Short mmCIF file of C-alpha atoms in Angstrom, two decimals:
data_model
loop_
_atom_site.label_atom_id
_atom_site.label_comp_id
_atom_site.label_asym_id
_atom_site.label_seq_id
_atom_site.Cartn_x
_atom_site.Cartn_y
_atom_site.Cartn_z
CA MET F 1 151.07 98.97 -2.63
CA SER F 2 147.66 100.33 -2.21
CA PRO F 3 147.60 104.35 -2.70
CA SER F 4 146.75 104.61 0.42
CA SER F 5 149.30 103.30 1.96
CA THR F 6 151.51 106.34 0.50
CA PRO F 7 152.70 107.88 3.53
CA PHE F 8 152.48 111.96 1.66
CA THR F 9 148.97 113.30 1.16
CA ILE F 10 148.80 117.24 -0.29
CA LYS F 11 145.87 119.46 -0.66
CA LEU F 12 145.61 120.74 -4.04
CA GLN F 13 145.89 124.78 -4.35
CA VAL F 14 142.56 126.46 -3.99
CA PHE F 15 143.00 128.23 -7.33
CA GLU F 16 143.32 124.16 -9.06
CA GLY F 17 138.96 123.25 -9.43
CA PRO F 18 137.62 121.32 -11.44
CA LEU F 19 136.53 124.15 -13.75
CA ASP F 20 140.41 124.62 -14.06
CA LEU F 21 141.00 121.18 -14.86
CA LEU F 22 137.92 121.11 -17.63
CA LEU F 23 138.95 124.42 -19.13
CA HIS F 24 142.79 121.86 -19.66
CA LEU F 25 140.47 119.12 -20.98
CA ILE F 26 139.07 121.10 -23.47
CA LYS F 27 142.08 123.09 -24.99
CA GLN F 28 144.06 119.61 -24.85
CA ASN F 29 141.53 117.69 -26.82
CA GLN F 30 141.13 121.02 -29.04
CA VAL F 31 137.65 120.86 -29.06
CA ASP F 32 135.45 123.91 -28.84
CA ILE F 33 134.08 124.61 -26.44
CA TYR F 34 130.76 125.47 -27.19
CA ASP F 35 130.29 121.81 -28.07
CA ILE F 36 132.42 119.96 -25.60
CA PRO F 37 132.23 115.68 -26.72
CA ILE F 38 131.08 115.11 -22.49
CA ALA F 39 131.61 111.58 -23.01
CA LEU F 40 135.53 111.94 -23.67
CA ILE F 41 135.39 114.86 -21.42
CA THR F 42 133.72 112.73 -18.37
CA GLU F 43 135.86 109.72 -19.42
CA GLN F 44 138.82 111.49 -18.92
CA TYR F 45 138.47 114.17 -16.41
CA VAL F 46 137.19 110.94 -13.99
CA GLU F 47 140.54 109.23 -14.54
CA TYR F 48 142.67 112.38 -13.33
CA LEU F 49 140.15 111.68 -10.86
CA GLU F 50 141.28 108.19 -9.93
CA LEU F 51 145.18 109.92 -10.92
CA MET F 52 145.50 112.19 -8.48
CA THR F 53 143.60 109.80 -5.63
CA GLN F 54 147.09 107.26 -6.85
CA LEU F 55 148.93 110.52 -5.33
CA ASN F 56 147.08 111.03 -2.62
CA LEU F 57 145.61 114.78 -3.74
CA ASP F 58 143.76 115.49 -1.15
CA PHE F 59 141.56 117.08 -3.58
CA ALA F 60 138.02 119.27 -3.00
CA SER F 61 134.22 118.11 -3.08
CA GLU F 62 133.89 119.97 -6.26
CA PHE F 63 136.23 117.66 -7.94
CA LEU F 64 133.20 115.00 -7.41
CA VAL F 65 130.35 117.30 -7.53
CA MET F 66 132.05 118.03 -10.78
CA ALA F 67 132.42 114.36 -11.83
CA ALA F 68 128.63 113.69 -10.87
CA THR F 69 127.23 117.23 -12.96
CA LEU F 70 129.64 115.37 -15.63
CA ILE F 71 128.00 112.10 -15.91
CA GLU F 72 124.45 113.53 -15.54
CA ILE F 73 125.00 115.44 -18.27
CA LYS F 74 126.44 112.48 -20.11
CA SER F 75 122.43 110.91 -19.96
CA ARG F 76 120.68 113.52 -20.39
CA MET F 77 122.26 113.63 -23.82
CA LEU F 78 121.56 109.52 -24.21
CA LEU F 79 117.91 110.74 -24.10
CA PRO F 80 116.06 111.25 -27.25
CA VAL F 81 115.62 114.69 -27.98
CA ILE F 82 111.25 115.82 -27.75
CA PRO F 83 109.95 118.12 -30.17
CA ASP F 84 107.61 120.40 -28.60
CA PRO F 85 103.31 120.43 -29.91
CA GLU F 86 105.10 122.59 -33.37
CA GLY F 87 107.28 119.84 -33.93
CA GLN F 88 110.21 122.26 -33.71
CA ILE F 89 113.50 121.88 -30.90
CA ASN F 90 115.16 124.43 -29.16
CA GLN F 91 118.82 123.42 -29.50
CA GLN F 92 119.43 126.40 -27.08
CA THR F 93 116.96 125.10 -24.40
CA ASP F 94 117.31 121.38 -24.87
CA ASP F 95 121.69 121.17 -24.85
CA PRO F 96 122.30 119.74 -21.53
CA ARG F 97 125.58 121.36 -21.39
CA GLU F 98 124.39 124.97 -21.96
CA GLU F 99 125.00 125.50 -18.07
CA LEU F 100 127.75 124.04 -18.08
CA VAL F 101 129.26 126.16 -21.03
CA GLN F 102 128.06 129.34 -19.68
CA ARG F 103 130.17 128.49 -16.34
CA LEU F 104 133.54 127.79 -18.23
CA LEU F 105 132.99 130.66 -20.64
CA GLU F 106 132.31 132.96 -17.38
CA TYR F 107 135.34 131.31 -15.39
CA GLN F 108 137.68 131.79 -18.25
CA LYS F 109 137.29 135.28 -18.44
CA PHE F 110 138.05 135.39 -15.10
CA LYS F 111 141.10 133.71 -15.42
CA GLU F 112 142.34 135.61 -18.34
CA ALA F 113 141.31 139.26 -16.26
CA ALA F 114 143.35 138.06 -13.75
CA LEU F 115 146.25 136.63 -15.65
CA ALA F 116 145.95 140.25 -17.10
CA LEU F 117 146.66 141.70 -13.28
CA ARG F 118 149.12 139.74 -12.52
CA LYS F 119 151.19 140.60 -15.68
CA HIS F 120 150.52 144.33 -14.78
CA GLU F 121 151.84 143.77 -11.55
CA GLY F 122 154.64 142.02 -13.04
CA HIS F 123 155.62 144.35 -15.00
CA GLN F 124 155.08 147.10 -12.58
CA ALA F 125 157.45 145.53 -9.91
CA GLU F 126 160.53 144.86 -12.41
CA VAL F 127 160.50 148.97 -13.34
CA PHE F 128 161.88 148.84 -8.94
CA THR F 129 164.08 145.82 -9.86
CA ARG F 130 167.75 145.30 -11.58
CA ILE F 131 167.91 142.45 -13.59
CA GLU F 132 171.29 140.36 -13.24
CA ASP F 133 171.21 138.44 -16.06
CA ASP F 134 169.16 139.33 -18.91
CA SER F 135 169.77 136.61 -21.27
CA THR F 136 168.08 134.32 -18.38
CA GLU F 137 165.57 136.56 -18.22
CA SER F 138 165.24 136.50 -21.89
CA GLU F 139 165.01 132.68 -22.22
CA LYS F 140 162.33 132.56 -19.40
CA ASP F 141 159.81 134.57 -21.13
CA LEU F 142 159.47 132.77 -24.20
CA PHE F 143 158.16 129.60 -21.26
CA LEU F 144 154.96 129.40 -20.21
CA ASP F 145 153.62 128.81 -17.02
CA VAL F 146 152.84 125.10 -15.84
CA SER F 147 149.58 124.37 -14.26
CA MET F 148 149.59 121.40 -11.90
CA PHE F 149 147.41 119.71 -14.42
CA ASP F 150 149.46 119.95 -17.10
CA LEU F 151 152.60 117.92 -14.75
CA LEU F 152 149.54 115.53 -13.64
CA GLU F 153 149.55 115.07 -17.54
CA ALA F 154 153.38 114.84 -17.50
CA PHE F 155 153.42 112.19 -14.92
CA ARG F 156 150.68 109.96 -16.37
CA ARG F 157 152.38 110.17 -19.66
CA LEU F 158 155.44 108.94 -17.81
CA LEU F 159 152.98 105.96 -16.08
CA GLN F 160 151.86 104.91 -19.55
CA GLU F 161 155.75 105.14 -21.20
CA LYS F 162 157.36 102.84 -18.78
CA ALA F 163 156.39 99.13 -19.42
CA PRO F 164 154.77 97.42 -16.41
CA GLU F 165 157.86 95.15 -16.22
CA GLN F 166 159.53 98.46 -15.85
CA ILE F 167 157.52 99.48 -12.76
CA ARG F 168 158.77 98.25 -9.51
CA GLU F 169 157.36 98.31 -6.65
CA ILE F 170 158.85 98.94 -3.40
CA THR F 171 158.70 100.16 0.85
CA ARG F 172 157.37 103.38 1.75
CA ASP F 173 160.25 103.25 3.84
CA GLU F 174 163.05 103.55 1.29
CA ILE F 175 161.41 106.30 0.29
CA LEU F 176 161.44 110.28 1.73
CA LEU F 177 159.31 112.95 0.89
CA ILE F 178 162.63 115.17 2.40
CA ASP F 179 165.32 113.21 -0.19
CA LYS F 180 163.31 114.25 -2.87
CA LEU F 181 163.08 117.25 -2.11
CA SER F 182 166.51 117.73 -1.37
CA TYR F 183 167.51 115.98 -4.36
CA ILE F 184 165.48 117.94 -6.82
CA LEU F 185 167.24 121.21 -5.62
CA GLU F 186 170.30 119.74 -5.76
CA GLN F 187 170.09 118.79 -9.90
CA LEU F 188 169.21 122.33 -10.16
CA GLU F 189 172.13 123.75 -9.10
CA LYS F 190 174.41 120.91 -10.62
CA ARG F 191 172.27 122.31 -13.95
CA GLY F 192 172.19 126.09 -13.41
CA GLY F 193 168.82 126.30 -12.55
CA LYS F 194 167.31 124.61 -14.83
CA LEU F 195 166.48 120.77 -16.05
CA SER F 196 163.57 119.48 -17.96
CA PHE F 197 161.04 117.00 -16.33
CA LEU F 198 161.93 114.10 -18.11
CA SER F 199 165.69 114.28 -16.94
CA LEU F 200 164.45 114.50 -14.07
CA THR F 201 162.75 111.54 -13.96
CA GLU F 202 164.85 109.39 -15.51
CA GLY F 203 165.90 105.57 -14.43
CA MET F 204 163.42 105.77 -12.06
CA ASN F 205 161.40 103.12 -12.05
CA HIS F 206 159.50 102.72 -9.05
CA LYS F 207 156.34 103.72 -8.80
CA LEU F 208 156.28 105.25 -5.36
CA GLU F 209 159.18 106.87 -6.27
CA LEU F 210 157.42 108.84 -8.46
CA ILE F 211 155.06 109.60 -7.38
CA VAL F 212 157.43 111.50 -4.34
CA THR F 213 159.07 113.30 -7.26
CA PHE F 214 155.35 114.17 -8.80
CA LEU F 215 154.29 115.12 -4.83
CA ALA F 216 157.71 116.68 -3.72
CA LEU F 217 157.79 118.75 -7.19
CA LEU F 218 154.10 120.47 -5.83
CA GLU F 219 155.94 121.21 -2.88
CA LEU F 220 159.09 123.26 -3.57
CA VAL F 221 156.30 125.17 -6.65
CA HIS F 222 154.24 125.57 -2.60
CA HIS F 223 157.19 127.65 -1.59
CA ARG F 224 157.74 128.97 -4.56
CA LEU F 225 161.31 127.90 -4.53
CA ILE F 226 160.80 125.98 -8.21
CA LYS F 227 158.95 127.92 -11.39
CA LEU F 228 157.25 124.88 -13.68
CA ARG F 229 157.31 126.12 -16.90
CA GLN F 230 156.49 124.92 -20.80
CA SER F 231 157.93 126.66 -23.84
CA ARG F 232 154.21 125.18 -26.16
CA PRO F 233 150.83 124.28 -24.83
CA PHE F 234 151.16 121.30 -23.44
CA GLY F 235 155.04 120.75 -23.85
CA GLN F 236 157.94 119.74 -22.65
CA ILE F 237 157.70 120.91 -18.69
CA TRP F 238 161.37 122.19 -17.56
CA ILE F 239 161.72 123.33 -14.02
CA TRP F 240 163.04 125.90 -13.14
CA LYS F 241 165.38 127.24 -9.80
CA ASP F 242 162.54 130.09 -8.42
CA GLU F 243 165.41 133.67 -7.93
CA SER F 244 162.49 135.72 -7.79
CA ALA F 245 162.33 134.28 -3.64
CA ALA F 246 165.93 133.98 -2.88
CA SER F 247 165.95 137.78 -3.87
CA GLN F 248 163.75 139.14 -1.52
CA GLY F 249 164.93 137.76 1.15
CA HIS F 250 167.82 139.69 0.27
CA ASN F 251 165.60 142.75 0.29
#
């Protein structure tokens, strides 16, 4: 089944843009942001775009613009460096990555400032909020928030780890997004409001079922019915029932 035959389309949130994806790849590969291995990052960036297309994710045109920018930088880095008349090479001027690095550094500072502000607002809100289950809240505090690209990476690994003969195609009428939304919420109720991404997808051998499950998770996050967390960067993803939405509804 071709990706276009999948009947679901999810538009990515505006806060998950091409710079977010680049920062994700830089952290994932544990490379120096000042010395980006452009060939490796470009290859992985394009792979992510292909996966997002396969999942029918309606990403903004800025992702394609960034892909073209990366390819251009990669091509420029393959060209021989011509020294000035005095035989000197100005590394700062001649490095094709410089402008991109500056954009990433500025965007990273912006994200860190926004995160600090959200944490401050959350702390202020907690002053007026009664926590009914201290043990549950303290456990959640040990986990990190998960970006959409963390979820994409988990999905990519899942497809790679499953043997080709395990992935079977089914007709799109056999599985509905609404069914997966209900299934995920039911599993959370059965397991006390928390389960792992691997547990959720265990036994799923149909490619379309995996895709619809991924899209269902995005929908539930968008509607603030669940939260996605990791105990460490790029670790296993955990799905939590979002109690904050329910508590706000009672206020």
